[in-house]
PDB file of C-alpha atoms and ligand atoms in Angstrom:
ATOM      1  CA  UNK A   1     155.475  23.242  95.236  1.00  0.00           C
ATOM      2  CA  UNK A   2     152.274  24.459  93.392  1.00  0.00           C
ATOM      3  CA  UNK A   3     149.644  26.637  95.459  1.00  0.00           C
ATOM      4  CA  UNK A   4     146.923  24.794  97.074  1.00  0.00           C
ATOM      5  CA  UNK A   5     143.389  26.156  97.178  1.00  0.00           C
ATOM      6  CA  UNK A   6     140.063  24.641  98.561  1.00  0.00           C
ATOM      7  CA  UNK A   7     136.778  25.296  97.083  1.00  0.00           C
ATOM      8  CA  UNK A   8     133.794  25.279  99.147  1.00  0.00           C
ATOM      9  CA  UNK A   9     131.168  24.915  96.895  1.00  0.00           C
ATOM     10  CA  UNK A  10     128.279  22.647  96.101  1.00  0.00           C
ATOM     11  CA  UNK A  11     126.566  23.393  92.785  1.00  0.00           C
ATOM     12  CA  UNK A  12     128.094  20.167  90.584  1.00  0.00           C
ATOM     13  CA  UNK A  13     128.956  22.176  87.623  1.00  0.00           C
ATOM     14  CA  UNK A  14     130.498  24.680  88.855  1.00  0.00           C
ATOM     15  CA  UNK A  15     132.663  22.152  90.935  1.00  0.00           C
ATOM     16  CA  UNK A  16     134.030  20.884  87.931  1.00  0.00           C
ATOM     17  CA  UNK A  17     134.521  24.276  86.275  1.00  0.00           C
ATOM     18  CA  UNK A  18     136.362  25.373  89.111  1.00  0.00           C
ATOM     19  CA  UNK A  19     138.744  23.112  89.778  1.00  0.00           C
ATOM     20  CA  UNK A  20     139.773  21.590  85.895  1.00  0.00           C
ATOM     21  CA  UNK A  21     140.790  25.655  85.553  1.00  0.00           C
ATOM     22  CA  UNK A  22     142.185  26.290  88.753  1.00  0.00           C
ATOM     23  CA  UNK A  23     144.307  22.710  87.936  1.00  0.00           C
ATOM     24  CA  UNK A  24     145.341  23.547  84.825  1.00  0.00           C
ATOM     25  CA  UNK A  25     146.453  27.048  85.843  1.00  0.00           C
ATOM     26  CA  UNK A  26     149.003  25.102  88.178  1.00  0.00           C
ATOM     27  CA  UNK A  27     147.269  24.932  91.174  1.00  0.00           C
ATOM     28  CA  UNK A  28     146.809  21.717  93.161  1.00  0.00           C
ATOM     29  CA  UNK A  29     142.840  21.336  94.266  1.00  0.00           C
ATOM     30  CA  UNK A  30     141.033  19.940  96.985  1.00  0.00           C
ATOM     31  CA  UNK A  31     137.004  20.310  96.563  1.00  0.00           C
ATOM     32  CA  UNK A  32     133.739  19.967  98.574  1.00  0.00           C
ATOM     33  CA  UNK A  33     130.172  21.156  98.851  1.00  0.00           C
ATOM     34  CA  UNK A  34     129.487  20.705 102.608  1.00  0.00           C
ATOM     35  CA  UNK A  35     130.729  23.922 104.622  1.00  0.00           C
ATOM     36  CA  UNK A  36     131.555  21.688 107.563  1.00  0.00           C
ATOM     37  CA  UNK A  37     133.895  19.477 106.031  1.00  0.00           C
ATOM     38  CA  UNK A  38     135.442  22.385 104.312  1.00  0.00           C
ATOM     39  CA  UNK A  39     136.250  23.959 107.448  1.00  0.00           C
ATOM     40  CA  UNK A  40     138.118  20.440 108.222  1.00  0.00           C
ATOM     41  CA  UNK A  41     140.026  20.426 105.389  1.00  0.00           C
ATOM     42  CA  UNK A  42     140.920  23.768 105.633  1.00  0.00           C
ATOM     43  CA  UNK A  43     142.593  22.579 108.900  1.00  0.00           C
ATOM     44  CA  UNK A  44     144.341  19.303 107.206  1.00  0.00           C
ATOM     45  CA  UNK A  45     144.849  20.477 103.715  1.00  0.00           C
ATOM     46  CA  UNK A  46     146.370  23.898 104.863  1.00  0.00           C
ATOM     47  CA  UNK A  47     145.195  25.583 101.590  1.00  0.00           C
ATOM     48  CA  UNK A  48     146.793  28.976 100.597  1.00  0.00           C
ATOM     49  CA  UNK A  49     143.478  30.755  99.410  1.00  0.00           C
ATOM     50  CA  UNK A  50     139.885  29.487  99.694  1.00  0.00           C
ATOM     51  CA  UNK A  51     137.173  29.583  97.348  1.00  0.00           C
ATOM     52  CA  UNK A  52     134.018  30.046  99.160  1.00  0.00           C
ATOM     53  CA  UNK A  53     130.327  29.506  98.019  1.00  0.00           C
ATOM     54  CA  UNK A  54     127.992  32.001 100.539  1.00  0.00           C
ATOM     55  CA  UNK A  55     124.603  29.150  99.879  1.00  0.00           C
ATOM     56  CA  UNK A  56     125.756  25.876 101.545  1.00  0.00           C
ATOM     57  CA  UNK A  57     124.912  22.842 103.496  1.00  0.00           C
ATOM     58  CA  UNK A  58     125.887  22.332 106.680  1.00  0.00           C
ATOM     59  CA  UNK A  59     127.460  25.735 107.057  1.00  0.00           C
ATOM     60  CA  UNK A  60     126.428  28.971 105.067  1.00  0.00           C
ATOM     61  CA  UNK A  61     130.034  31.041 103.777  1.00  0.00           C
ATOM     62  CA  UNK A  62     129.297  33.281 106.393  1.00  0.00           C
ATOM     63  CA  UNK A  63     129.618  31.495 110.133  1.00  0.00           C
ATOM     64  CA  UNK A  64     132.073  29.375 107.674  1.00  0.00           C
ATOM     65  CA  UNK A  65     134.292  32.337 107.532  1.00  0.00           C
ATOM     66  CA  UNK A  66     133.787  33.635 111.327  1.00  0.00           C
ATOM     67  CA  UNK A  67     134.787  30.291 112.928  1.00  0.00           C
ATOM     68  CA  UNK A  68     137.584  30.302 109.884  1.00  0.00           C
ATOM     69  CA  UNK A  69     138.665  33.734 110.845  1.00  0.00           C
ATOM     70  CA  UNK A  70     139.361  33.258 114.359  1.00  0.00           C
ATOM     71  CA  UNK A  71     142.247  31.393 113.677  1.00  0.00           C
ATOM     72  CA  UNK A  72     143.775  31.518 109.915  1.00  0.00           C
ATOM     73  CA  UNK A  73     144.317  34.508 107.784  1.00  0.00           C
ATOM     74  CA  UNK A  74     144.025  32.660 104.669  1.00  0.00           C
ATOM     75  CA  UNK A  75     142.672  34.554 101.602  1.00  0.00           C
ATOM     76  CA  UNK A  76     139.278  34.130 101.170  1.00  0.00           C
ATOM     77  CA  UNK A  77     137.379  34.406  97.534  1.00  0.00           C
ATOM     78  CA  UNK A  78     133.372  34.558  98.189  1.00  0.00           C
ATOM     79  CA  UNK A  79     131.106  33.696  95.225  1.00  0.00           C
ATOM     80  CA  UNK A  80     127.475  35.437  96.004  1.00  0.00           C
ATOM     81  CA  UNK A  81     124.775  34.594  94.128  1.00  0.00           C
ATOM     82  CA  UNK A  82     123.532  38.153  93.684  1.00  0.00           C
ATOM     83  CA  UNK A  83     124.365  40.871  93.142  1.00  0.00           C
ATOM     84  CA  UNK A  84     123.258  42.020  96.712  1.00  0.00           C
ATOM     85  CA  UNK A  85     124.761  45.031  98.580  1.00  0.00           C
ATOM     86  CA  UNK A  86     124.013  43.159 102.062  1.00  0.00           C
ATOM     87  CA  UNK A  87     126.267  39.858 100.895  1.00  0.00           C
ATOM     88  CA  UNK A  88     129.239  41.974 100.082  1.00  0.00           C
ATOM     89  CA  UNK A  89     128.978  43.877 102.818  1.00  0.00           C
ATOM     90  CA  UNK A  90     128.573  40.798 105.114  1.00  0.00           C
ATOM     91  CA  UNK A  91     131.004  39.043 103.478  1.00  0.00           C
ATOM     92  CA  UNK A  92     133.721  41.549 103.937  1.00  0.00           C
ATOM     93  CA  UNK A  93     132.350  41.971 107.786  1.00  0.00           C
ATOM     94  CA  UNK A  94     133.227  38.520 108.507  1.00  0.00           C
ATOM     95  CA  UNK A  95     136.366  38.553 106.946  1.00  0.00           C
ATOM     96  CA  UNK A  96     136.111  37.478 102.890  1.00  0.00           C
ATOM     97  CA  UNK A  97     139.207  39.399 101.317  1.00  0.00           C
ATOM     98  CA  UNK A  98     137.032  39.381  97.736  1.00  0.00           C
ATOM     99  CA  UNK A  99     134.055  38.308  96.188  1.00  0.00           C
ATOM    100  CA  UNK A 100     132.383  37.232  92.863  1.00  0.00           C
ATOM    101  CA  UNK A 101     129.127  37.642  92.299  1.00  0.00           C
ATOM    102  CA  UNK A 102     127.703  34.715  90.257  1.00  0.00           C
ATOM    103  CA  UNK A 103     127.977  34.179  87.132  1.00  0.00           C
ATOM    104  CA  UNK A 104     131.677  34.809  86.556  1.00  0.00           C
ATOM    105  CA  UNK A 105     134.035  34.518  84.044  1.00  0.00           C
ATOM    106  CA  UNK A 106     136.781  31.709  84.571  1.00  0.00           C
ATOM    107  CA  UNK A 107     139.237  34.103  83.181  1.00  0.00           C
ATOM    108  CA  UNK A 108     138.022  36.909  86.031  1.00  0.00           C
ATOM    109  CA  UNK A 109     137.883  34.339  88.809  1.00  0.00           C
ATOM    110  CA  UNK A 110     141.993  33.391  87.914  1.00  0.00           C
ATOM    111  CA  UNK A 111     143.347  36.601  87.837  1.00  0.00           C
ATOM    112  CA  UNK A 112     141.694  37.618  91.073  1.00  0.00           C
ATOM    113  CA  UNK A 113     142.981  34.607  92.740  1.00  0.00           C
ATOM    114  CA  UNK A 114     145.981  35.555  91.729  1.00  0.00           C
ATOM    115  CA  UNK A 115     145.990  38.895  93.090  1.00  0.00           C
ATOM    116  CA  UNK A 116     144.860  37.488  96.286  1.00  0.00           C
ATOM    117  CA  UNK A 117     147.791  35.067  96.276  1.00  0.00           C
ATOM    118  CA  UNK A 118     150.334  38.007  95.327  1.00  0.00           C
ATOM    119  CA  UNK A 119     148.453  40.117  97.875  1.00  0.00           C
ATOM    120  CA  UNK A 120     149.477  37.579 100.732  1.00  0.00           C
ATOM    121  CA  UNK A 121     152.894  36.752  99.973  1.00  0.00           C
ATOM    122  CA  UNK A 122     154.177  40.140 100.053  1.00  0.00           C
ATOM    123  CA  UNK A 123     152.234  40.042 103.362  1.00  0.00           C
ATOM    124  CA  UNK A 124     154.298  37.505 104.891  1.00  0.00           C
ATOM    125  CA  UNK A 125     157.469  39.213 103.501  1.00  0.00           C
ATOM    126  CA  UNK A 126     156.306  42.584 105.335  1.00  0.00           C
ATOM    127  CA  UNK A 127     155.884  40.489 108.225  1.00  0.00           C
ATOM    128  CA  UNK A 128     159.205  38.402 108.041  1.00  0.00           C
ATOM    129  CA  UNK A 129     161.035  41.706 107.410  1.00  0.00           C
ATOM    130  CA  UNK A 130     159.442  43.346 110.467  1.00  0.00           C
ATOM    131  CA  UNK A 131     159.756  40.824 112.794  1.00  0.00           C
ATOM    132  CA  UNK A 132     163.524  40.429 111.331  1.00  0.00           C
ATOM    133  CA  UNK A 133     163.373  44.367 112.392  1.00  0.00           C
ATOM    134  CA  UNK A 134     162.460  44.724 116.120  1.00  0.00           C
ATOM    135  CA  UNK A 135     163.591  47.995 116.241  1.00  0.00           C
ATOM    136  CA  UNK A 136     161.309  50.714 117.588  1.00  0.00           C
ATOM    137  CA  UNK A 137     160.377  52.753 114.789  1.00  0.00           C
ATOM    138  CA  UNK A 138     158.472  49.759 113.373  1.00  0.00           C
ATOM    139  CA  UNK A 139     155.575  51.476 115.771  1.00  0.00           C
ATOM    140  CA  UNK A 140     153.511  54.517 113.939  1.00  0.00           C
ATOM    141  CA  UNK A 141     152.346  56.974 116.758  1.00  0.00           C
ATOM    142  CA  UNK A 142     149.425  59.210 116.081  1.00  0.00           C
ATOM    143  CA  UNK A 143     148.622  60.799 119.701  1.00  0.00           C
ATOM    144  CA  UNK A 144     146.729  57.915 121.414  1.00  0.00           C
ATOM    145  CA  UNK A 145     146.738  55.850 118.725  1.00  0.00           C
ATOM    146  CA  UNK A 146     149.866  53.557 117.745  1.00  0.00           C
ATOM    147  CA  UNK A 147     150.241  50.991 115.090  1.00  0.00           C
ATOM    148  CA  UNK A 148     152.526  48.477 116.013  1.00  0.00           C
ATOM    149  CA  UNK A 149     154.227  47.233 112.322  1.00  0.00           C
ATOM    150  CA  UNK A 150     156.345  43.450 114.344  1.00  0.00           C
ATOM    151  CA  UNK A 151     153.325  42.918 116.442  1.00  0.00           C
ATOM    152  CA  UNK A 152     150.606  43.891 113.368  1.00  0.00           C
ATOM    153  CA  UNK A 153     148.544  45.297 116.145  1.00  0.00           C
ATOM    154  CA  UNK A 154     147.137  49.166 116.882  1.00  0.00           C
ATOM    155  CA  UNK A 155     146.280  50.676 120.137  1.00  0.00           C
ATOM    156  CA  UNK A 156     144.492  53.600 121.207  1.00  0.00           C
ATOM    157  CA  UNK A 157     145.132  54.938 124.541  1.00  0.00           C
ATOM    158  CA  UNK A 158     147.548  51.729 125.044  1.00  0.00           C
ATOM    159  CA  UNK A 159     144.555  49.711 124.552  1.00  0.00           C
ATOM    160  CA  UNK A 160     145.279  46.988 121.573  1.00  0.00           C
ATOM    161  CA  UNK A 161     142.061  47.321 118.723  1.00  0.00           C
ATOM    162  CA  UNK A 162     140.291  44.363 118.036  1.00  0.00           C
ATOM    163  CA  UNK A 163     140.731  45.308 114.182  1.00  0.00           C
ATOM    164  CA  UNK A 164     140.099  42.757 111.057  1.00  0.00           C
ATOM    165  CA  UNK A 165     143.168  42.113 109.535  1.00  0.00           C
ATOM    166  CA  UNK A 166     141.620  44.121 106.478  1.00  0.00           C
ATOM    167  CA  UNK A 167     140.863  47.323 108.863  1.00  0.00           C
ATOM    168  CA  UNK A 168     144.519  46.573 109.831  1.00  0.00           C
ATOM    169  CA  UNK A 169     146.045  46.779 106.710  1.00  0.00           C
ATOM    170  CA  UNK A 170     143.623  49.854 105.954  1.00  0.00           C
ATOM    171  CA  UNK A 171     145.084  51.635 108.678  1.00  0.00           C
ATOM    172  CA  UNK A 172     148.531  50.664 108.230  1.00  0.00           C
ATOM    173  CA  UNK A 173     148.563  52.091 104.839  1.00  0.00           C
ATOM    174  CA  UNK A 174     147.057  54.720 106.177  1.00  0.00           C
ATOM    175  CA  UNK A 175     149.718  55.429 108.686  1.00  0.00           C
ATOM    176  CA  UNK A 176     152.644  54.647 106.168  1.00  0.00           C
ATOM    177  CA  UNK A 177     150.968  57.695 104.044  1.00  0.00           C
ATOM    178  CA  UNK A 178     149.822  60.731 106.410  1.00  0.00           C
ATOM    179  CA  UNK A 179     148.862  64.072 105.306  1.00  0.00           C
ATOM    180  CA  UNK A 180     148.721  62.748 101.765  1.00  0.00           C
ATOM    181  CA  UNK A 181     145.363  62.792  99.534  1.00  0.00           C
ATOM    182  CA  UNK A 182     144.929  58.875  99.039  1.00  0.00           C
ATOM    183  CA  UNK A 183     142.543  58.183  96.132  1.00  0.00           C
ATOM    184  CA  UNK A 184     140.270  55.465  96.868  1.00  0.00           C
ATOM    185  CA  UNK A 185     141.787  53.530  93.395  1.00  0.00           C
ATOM    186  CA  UNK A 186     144.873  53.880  94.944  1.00  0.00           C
ATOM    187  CA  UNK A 187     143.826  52.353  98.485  1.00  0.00           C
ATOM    188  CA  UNK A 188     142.386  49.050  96.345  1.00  0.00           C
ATOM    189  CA  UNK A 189     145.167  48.786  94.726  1.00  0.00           C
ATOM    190  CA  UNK A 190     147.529  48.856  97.594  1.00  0.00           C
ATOM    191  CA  UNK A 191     145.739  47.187 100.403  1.00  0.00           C
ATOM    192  CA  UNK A 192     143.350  44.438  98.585  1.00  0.00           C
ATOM    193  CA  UNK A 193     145.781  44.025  95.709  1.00  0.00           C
ATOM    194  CA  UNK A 194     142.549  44.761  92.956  1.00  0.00           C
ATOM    195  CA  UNK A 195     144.657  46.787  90.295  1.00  0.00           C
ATOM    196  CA  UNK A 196     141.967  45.411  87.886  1.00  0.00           C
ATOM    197  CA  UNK A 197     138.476  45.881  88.399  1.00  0.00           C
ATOM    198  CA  UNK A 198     138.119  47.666  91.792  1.00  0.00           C
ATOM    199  CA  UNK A 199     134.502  48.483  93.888  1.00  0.00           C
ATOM    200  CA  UNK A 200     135.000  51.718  95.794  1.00  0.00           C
ATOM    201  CA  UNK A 201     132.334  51.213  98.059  1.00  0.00           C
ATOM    202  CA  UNK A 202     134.570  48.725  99.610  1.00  0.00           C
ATOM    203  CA  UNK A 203     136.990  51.145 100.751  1.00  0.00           C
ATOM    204  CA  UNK A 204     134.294  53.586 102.104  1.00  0.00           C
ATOM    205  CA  UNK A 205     132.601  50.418 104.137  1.00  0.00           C
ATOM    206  CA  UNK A 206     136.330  49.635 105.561  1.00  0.00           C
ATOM    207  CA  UNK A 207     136.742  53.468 106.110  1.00  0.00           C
ATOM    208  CA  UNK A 208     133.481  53.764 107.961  1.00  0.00           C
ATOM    209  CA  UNK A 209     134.460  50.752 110.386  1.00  0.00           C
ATOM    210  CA  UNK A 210     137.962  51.877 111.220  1.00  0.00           C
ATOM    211  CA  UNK A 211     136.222  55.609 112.117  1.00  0.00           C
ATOM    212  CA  UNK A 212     134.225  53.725 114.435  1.00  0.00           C
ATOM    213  CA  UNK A 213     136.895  52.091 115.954  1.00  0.00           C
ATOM    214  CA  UNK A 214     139.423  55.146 116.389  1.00  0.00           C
ATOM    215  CA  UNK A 215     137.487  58.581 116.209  1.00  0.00           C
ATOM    216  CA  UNK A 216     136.471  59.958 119.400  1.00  0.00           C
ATOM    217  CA  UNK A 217     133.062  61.310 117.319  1.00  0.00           C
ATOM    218  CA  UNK A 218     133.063  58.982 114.325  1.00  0.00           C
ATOM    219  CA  UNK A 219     130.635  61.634 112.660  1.00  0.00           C
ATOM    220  CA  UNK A 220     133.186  64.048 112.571  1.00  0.00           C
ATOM    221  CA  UNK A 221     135.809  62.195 111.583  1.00  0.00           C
ATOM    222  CA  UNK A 222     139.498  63.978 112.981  1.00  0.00           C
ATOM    223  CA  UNK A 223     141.579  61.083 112.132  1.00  0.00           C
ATOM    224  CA  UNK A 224     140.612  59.998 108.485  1.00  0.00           C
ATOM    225  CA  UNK A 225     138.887  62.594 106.766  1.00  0.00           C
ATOM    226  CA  UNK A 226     137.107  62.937 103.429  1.00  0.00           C
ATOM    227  CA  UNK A 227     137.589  64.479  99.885  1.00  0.00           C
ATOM    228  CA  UNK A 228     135.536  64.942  98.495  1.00  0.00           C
ATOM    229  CA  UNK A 229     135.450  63.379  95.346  1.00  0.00           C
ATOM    230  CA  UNK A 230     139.041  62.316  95.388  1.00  0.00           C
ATOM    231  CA  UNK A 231     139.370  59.988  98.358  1.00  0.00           C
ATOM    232  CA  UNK A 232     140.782  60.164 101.675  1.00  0.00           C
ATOM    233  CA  UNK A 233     143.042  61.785 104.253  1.00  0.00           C
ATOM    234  CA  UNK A 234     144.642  60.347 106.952  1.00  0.00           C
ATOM    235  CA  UNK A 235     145.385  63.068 109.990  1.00  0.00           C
ATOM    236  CA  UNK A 236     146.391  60.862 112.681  1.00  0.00           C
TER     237      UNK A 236
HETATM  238 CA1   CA B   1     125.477  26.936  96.730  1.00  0.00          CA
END
């Protein structure tokens, strides 16, 4: 059964470009350029990654990905027009798990769908295998704070954390790997699956948002610290 993915886009060209390469790389395509009935056929279709224009009509890639995000974990690619600091950002707030800032090489858009596709899968295996394992040392405990590997849920002070499932896997990782020097390369790689190209401000704005979430004083960070210029440290 090939992959399916669903692009969300509405500039004609690029339509086309997308989907005769994402066909003839294997994958089986369904297209639109009108955010609303993309979120439908995300629902009907059941796509296994999304490619996701930010400019649209009817809904903008944003409030498309927080009403997609409340329900489906699917991977989301997000093409940005610019080159602007405030789309990434925003994109990766709302739950985007990469983005391409337009234009874009056909060749760079395949291989990071790939990844994304990869990145998911062994996902689902992690979560098979834990669920398959409901023993009790799949949950991490850090003091007050517990990451709970069968239920992919952390808690502070028995409190569940409304994480993203990116902060999630951030702090998983970081919970599989305390008291080790994690370089922020090496976070990419692992948790967003970019062993390619790589944008470290991504881990720092992920790293910023999990402080706020579980340090007490998230300006003096106890929990995941900084080195500097090598990457991070997780404390617990
Ligand atoms: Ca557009």
């Amino acid at each position: 059964m090939p992959e399916k993915i669903l692009i969300v886009e509405d500039e004609p060209t690029l339509q086309d470009t997308l989907a005769y390469n994402l066909q003839r790389a294997g994958y089986e395509v369904r297209l639109t350029g009108n955010g609303l009935e993309g979120l439908e056929l995300a629902a009907s279709f059941q796509p296994n990654l999304i490619v996701l224009d930010v400019m649209l009509p009817g809904l903008d890639g944003f409030e498309f990905c927080r009403r997609l995000r409340q329900h489906s974990t699917v991977p989301i690619i997000m093409l940005t027009a610019r080159s602007d600091e405030v789309d990434r950002v925003v994109g990766l707030e709302v739950g985007a798990d990469d983005y391409l800032t337009k234009p874009f090489s056909m060749r760079e858009l395949l291989a990071r769908v790939k990844a994304q596709l990869r990145r998911a899968e062994m996902f689902r295996e992690e979560l098979r295998k834990a669920q398959g394992d409901a023993s009790p040392e799949t949950v991490l405990r850090f003091g007050d704070l517990e990451i709970d590997e069968s239920r992919h849920e952390a808690r502070l002070g028995g409190e569940p954390l409304a994480l993203k499932p990116q902060e999630y896997r951030l702090l998983n990782f970081f919970a599989r790997h305390p008291r080790q020097m994690l370089s922020r390369e090496r976070i990419l790689e692992e948790v967003w699956g970019w062993n390619f190209i790589g944008d470290s401000r991504t881990v720092d704005v992920h790293v910023r948002w999990l402080r706020q979430r579980i340090e007490p004083d998230p300006s003096k960070p106890q929990r995941i610290i900084t080195v500097r210029g090598e990457g991070y440290r997780f404390e617990g």
